[in-house]
Tab-separated table of C-alpha atoms and ligand atoms in Angstrom:
chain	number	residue	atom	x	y	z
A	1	UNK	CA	148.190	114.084	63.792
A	2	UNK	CA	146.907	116.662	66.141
A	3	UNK	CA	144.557	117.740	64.514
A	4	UNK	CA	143.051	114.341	63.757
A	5	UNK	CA	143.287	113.922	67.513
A	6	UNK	CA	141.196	116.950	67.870
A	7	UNK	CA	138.556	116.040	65.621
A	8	UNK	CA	138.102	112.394	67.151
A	9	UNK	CA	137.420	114.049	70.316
A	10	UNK	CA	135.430	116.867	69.119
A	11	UNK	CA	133.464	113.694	67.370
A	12	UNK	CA	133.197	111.480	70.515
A	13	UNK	CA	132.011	115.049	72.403
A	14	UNK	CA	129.585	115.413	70.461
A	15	UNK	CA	128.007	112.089	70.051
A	16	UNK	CA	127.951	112.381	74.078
A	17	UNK	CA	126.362	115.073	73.837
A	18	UNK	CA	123.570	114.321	70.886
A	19	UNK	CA	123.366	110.848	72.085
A	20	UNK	CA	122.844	111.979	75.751
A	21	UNK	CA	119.930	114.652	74.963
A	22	UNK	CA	121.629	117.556	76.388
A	23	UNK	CA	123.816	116.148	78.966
A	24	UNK	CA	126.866	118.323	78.509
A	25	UNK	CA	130.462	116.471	78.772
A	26	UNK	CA	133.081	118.212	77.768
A	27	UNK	CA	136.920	117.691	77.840
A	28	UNK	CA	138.809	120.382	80.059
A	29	UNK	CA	137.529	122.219	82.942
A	30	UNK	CA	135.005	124.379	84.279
A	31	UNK	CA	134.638	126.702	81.609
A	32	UNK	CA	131.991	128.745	82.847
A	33	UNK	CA	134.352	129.411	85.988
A	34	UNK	CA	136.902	130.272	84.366
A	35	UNK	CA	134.582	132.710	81.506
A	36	UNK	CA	133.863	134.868	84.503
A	37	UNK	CA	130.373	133.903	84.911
A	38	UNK	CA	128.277	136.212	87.568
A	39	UNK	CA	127.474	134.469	90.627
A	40	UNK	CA	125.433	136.173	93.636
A	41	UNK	CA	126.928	138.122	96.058
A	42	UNK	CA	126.309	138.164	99.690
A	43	UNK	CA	124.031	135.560	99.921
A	44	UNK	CA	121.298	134.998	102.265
A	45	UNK	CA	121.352	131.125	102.735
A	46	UNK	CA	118.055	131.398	104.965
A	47	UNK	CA	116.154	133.038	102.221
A	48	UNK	CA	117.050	130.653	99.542
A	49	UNK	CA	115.947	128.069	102.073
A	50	UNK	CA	112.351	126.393	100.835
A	51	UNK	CA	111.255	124.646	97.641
A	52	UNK	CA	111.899	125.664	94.300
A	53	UNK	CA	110.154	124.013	91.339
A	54	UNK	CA	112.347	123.076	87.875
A	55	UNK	CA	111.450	125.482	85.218
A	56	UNK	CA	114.646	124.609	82.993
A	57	UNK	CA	117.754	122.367	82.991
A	58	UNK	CA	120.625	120.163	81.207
A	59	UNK	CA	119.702	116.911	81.322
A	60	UNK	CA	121.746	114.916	83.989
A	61	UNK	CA	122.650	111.280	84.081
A	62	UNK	CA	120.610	111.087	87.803
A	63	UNK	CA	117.675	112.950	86.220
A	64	UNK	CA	116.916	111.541	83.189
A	65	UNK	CA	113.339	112.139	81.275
A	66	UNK	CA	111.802	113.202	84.848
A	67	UNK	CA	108.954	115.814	84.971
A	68	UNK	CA	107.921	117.801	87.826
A	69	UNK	CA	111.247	117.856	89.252
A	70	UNK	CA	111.160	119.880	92.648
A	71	UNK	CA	114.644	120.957	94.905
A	72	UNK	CA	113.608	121.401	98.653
A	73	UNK	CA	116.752	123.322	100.792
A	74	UNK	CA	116.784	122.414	104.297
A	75	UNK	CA	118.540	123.842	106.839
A	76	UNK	CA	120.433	121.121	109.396
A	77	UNK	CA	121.378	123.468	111.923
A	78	UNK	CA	122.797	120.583	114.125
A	79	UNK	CA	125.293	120.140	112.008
A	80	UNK	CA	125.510	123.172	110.176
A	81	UNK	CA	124.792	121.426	106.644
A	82	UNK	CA	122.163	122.134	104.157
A	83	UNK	CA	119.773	118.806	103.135
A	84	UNK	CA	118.865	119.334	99.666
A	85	UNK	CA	116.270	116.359	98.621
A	86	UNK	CA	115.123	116.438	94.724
A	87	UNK	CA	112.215	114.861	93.455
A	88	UNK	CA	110.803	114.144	89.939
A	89	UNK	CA	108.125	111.862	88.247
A	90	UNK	CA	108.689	109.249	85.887
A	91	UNK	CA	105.953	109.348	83.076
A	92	UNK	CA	107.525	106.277	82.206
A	93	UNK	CA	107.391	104.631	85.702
A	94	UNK	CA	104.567	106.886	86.692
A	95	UNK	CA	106.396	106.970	90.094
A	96	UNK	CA	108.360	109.850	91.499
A	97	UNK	CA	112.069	109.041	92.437
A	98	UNK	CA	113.628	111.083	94.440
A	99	UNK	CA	117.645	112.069	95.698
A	100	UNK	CA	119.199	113.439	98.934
A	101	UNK	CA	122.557	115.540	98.851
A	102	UNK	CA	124.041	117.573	101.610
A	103	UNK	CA	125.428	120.964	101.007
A	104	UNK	CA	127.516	123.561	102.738
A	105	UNK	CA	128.290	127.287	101.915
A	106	UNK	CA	131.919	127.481	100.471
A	107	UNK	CA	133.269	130.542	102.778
A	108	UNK	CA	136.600	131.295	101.847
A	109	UNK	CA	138.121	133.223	104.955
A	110	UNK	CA	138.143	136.654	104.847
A	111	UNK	CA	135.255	136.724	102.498
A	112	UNK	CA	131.776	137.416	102.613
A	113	UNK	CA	130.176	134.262	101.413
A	114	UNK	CA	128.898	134.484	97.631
A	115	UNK	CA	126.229	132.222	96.065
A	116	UNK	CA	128.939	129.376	95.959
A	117	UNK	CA	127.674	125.999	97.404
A	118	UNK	CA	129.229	122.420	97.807
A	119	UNK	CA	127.145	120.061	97.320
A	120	UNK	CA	127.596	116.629	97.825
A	121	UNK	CA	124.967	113.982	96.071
A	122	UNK	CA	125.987	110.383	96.870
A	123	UNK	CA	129.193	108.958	97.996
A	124	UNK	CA	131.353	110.826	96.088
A	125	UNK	CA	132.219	114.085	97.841
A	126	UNK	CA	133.981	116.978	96.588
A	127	UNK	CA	135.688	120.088	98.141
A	128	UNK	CA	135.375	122.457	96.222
A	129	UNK	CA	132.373	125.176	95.427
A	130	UNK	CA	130.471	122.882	92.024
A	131	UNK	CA	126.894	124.572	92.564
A	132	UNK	CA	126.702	128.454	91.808
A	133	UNK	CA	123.962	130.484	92.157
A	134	UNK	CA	124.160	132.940	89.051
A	135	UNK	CA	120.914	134.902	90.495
A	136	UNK	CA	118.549	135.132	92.634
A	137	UNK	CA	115.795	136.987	94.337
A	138	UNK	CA	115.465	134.820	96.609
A	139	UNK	CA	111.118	134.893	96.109
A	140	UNK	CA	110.516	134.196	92.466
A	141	UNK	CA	113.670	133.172	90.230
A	142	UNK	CA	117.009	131.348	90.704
A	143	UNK	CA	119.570	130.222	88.076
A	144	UNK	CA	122.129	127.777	89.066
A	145	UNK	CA	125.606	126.707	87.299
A	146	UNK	CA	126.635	122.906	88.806
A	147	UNK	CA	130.114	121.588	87.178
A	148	UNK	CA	131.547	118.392	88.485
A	149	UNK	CA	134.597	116.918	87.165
A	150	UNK	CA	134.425	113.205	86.299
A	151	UNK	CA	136.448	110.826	88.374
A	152	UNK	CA	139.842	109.657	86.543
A	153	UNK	CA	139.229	112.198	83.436
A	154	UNK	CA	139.782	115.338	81.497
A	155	UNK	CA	136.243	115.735	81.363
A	156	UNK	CA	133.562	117.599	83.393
A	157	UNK	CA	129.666	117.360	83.672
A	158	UNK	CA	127.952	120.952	83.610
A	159	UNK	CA	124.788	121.693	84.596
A	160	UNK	CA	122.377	124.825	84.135
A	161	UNK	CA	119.197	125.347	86.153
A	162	UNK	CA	116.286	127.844	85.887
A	163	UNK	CA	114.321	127.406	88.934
A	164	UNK	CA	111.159	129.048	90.467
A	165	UNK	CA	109.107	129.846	93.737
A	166	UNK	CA	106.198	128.510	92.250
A	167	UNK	CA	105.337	125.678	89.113
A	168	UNK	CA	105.355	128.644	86.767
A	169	UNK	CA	107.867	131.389	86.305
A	170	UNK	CA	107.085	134.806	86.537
A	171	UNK	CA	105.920	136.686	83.914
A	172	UNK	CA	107.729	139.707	85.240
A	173	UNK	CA	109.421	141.040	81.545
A	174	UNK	CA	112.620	142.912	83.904
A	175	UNK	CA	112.973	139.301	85.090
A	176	UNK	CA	112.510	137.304	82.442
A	177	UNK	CA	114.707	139.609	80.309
A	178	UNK	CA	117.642	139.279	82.773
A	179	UNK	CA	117.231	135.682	82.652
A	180	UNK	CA	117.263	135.406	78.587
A	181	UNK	CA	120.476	137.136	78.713
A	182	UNK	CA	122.084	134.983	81.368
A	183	UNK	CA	120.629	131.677	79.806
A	184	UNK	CA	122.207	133.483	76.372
A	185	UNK	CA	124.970	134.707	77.127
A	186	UNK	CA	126.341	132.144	79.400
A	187	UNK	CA	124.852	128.672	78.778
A	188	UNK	CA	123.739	126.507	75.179
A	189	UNK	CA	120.181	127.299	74.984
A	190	UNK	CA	119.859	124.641	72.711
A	191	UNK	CA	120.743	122.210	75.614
A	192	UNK	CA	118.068	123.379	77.173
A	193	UNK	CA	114.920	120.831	78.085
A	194	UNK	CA	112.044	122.656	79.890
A	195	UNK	CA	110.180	120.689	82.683
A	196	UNK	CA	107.032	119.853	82.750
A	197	UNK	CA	105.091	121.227	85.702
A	198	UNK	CA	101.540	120.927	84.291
A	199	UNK	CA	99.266	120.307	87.951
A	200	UNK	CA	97.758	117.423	86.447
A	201	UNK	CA	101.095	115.495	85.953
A	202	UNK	CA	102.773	116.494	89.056
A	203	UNK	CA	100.094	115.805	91.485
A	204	UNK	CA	101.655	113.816	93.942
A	205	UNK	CA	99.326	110.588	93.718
A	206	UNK	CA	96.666	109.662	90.973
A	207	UNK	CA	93.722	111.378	92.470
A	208	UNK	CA	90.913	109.180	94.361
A	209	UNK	CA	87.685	108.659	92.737
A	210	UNK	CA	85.731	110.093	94.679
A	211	UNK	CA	83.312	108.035	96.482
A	212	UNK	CA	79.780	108.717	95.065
A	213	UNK	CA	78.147	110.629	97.876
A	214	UNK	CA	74.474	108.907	98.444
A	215	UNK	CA	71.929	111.014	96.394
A	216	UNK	CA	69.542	112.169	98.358
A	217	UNK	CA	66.228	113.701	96.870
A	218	UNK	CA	63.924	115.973	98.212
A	219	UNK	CA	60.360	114.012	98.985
A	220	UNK	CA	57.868	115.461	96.063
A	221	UNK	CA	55.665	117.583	96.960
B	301	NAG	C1	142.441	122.599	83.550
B	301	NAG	O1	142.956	123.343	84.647
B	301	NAG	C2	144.241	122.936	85.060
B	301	NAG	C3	144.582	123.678	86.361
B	301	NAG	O2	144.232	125.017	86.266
B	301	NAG	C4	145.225	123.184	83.939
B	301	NAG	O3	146.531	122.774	84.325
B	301	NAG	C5	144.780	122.388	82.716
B	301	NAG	O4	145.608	122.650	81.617
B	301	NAG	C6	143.344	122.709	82.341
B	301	NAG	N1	142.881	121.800	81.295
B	301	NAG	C7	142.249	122.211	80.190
B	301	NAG	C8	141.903	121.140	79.209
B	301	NAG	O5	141.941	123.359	79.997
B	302	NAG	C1	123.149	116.333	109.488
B	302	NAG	O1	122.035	116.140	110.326
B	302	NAG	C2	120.911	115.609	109.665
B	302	NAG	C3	119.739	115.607	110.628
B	302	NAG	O2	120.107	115.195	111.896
B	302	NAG	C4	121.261	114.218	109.126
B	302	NAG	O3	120.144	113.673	108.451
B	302	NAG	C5	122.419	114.338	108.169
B	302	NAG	O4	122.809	113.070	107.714
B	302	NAG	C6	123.602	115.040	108.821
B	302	NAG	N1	124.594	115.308	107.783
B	302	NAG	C7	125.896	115.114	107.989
B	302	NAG	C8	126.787	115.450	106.841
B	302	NAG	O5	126.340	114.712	109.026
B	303	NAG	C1	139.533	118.313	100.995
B	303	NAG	O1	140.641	119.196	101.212
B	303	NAG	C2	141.481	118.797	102.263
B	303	NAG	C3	142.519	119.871	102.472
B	303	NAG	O2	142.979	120.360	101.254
B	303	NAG	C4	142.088	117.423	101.952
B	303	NAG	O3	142.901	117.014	103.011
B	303	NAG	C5	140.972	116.425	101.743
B	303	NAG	O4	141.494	115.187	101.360
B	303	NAG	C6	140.002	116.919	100.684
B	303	NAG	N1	138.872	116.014	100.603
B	303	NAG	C7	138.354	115.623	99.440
B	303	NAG	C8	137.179	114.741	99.528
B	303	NAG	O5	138.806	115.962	98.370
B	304	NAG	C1	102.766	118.222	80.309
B	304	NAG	O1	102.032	117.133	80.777
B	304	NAG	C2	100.641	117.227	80.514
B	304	NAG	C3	99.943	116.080	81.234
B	304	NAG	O2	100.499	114.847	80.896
B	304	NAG	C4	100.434	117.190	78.999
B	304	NAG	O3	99.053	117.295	78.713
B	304	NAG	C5	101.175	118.364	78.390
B	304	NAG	O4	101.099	118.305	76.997
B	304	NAG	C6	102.637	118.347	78.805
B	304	NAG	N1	103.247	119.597	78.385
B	304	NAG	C7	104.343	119.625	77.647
B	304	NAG	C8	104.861	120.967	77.301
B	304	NAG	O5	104.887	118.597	77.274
C-alpha cells in the first residue's frame, strides 16, 4: 500500500515537473536547507545593491518562457526595505512584463546577518528567510537558492539562480569552476534553462528606423 502511495506521488512529481519544464515541486520541505547548502556570510546588502542580469534559472510559474530577464535591488531606506523589480521579454508577446517584490535582510539577533533574504512577491507574505544567496562577489557573479512552500500543502517550489553584473558571465575559469561545482553539487543541472541575453533581443524597444538623413552631394567640380 505504501509503497504504491509512494510511487503515485513520485509519478504525479514528476509529471509536474516534466510537464512544467523545470519548475521544481516537490513534496516535503526545503531540502536544500536542510542539505547544508553554503550561503554567504557577512553580507554587504549595499554592494549587492544594482542590477544583475539572468544568466541561469528554474523555470517559475511567474516567469515562464521570458528572455532577458533582469533583477534590479533597490534600497528603500525610508522604510528600511529592499524593492526588488524583475523584468523579462516575452518573444511570444514581444513585450517585457515585469514584477515588484519587497525584501528585507533576515537578522536573527545576535547574529551577523548572512546572505539570507525575505522576500515578499505579491500578496502573499512570508516570514521566514526563502531567498539565499549561495555566493557572491558582489561585482561579477551571484547564485541564489529561493524555496517557498505552497499554501495548504506538503509541497514546496525551489528555485536556483545564476546571475551576473553584466549580460554575459565571466569567463574567469576560478569563477566559473566554483560555480559548476555549486550548480553540481547542490542543484539539478538538468533543470536548468539558460536565458537568453543576446543585445538584439533584449533591447528595450524595437529600434527606430532611422530617419534617412537628406543626402547632400558635393557640387561637381
Ligand atoms: C518538514 O519539516 C517539518 C518540521 O521540521 C517536519 O515535521 C516534517 O516531517 C517535514 N516533512 C517532510 C516531508 O520532510
Ligand atoms: C517602502 O517605501 C517605498 C518608497 O517610498 C514604497 O514604494 C514601498 O511600497 C514601501 N514598502 C513598504 C513595505 O512599506
Ligand atoms: C510572522 O511571525 C510573527 C511572530 O512569530 C507572527 O505573529 C505573524 O503572524 C507572522 N506573519 C506571517 C505573515 O506569517
Ligand atoms: C537568442 O536570441 C537571438 C535573437 O532572437 C537568437 O538569434 C539566438 O539564437 C538566441 N540564442 C539562443 C541560445 O537561443
Amino acid at each position: 500500500m505504501f509503497g504504491e502511495t509512494y510511487l503515485r506521488l513520485a509519478a504525479l512529481v514528476s509529471i509536474l515537473i516534466a510537464s512544467a519544464h523545470g519548475y521544481i515541486v516537490k513534496d516535503g520541505n526545503c531540502s536544500l536547507v536542510s542539505a547544508g547548502i553554503p550561503v554567504v556570510t557577512n553580507f554587504d546588502l549595499q554592494k549587492y545593491l544594482g542590477r544583475w542580469y539572468e544568466i541561469e534559472r528554474y523555470e517559475q510559474d511567474f516567469l515562464r518562457d521570458l528572455e532577458c530577464v533582469t533583477v534590479e535591488y533597490k534600497d528603500n531606506v525610508e522604510n528600511a526595505t529592499i524593492e526588488l523589480k524583475t523584468k523579462g521579454y516575452s518573444t511570444e508577446k514581444e513585450a517585457y512584463a515585469s514584477f515588484t517584490g519587497t525584501a528585507r535582510v533576515y537578522d536573527p539577533l545576535g547574529k551577523p546577518p548572512g546572505g539570507k533574504l525575505i522576500v515578499n512577491y505579491g500578496i502573499k507574505s512570508s516570514n521566514e528567510s526563502n531567498y539565499w544567496i549561495v555566493d557572491t562577489d558582489y561585482t561579477r557573479f551571484s547564485i541564489v537558492y529561493t524555496c517557498m512552500q505552497i499554501d495548504g500543502s506538503e509541497s514546496v517550489i525551489e528555485g536556483y539562480w545564476m546571475l551576473s553584473r553584466t549580460p554575459e558571465l565571466t569567463e574567469e575559469l576560478q569563477i566559473t569552476e566554483k560555480l559548476e561545482f555549486l550548480k553540481n553539487t547542490y542543484f539539478i543541472p538538468s533543470h536548468v534553462r539558460s536565458t537568453n541575453q543576446t543585445e538584439s533581443l533584449c533591447r528595450k524597444e524595437p529600434e527606430k528606423q532611422p530617419v534617412p538623413a537628406a543626402l547632400i552631394l558635393p557640387p561637381l567640380p
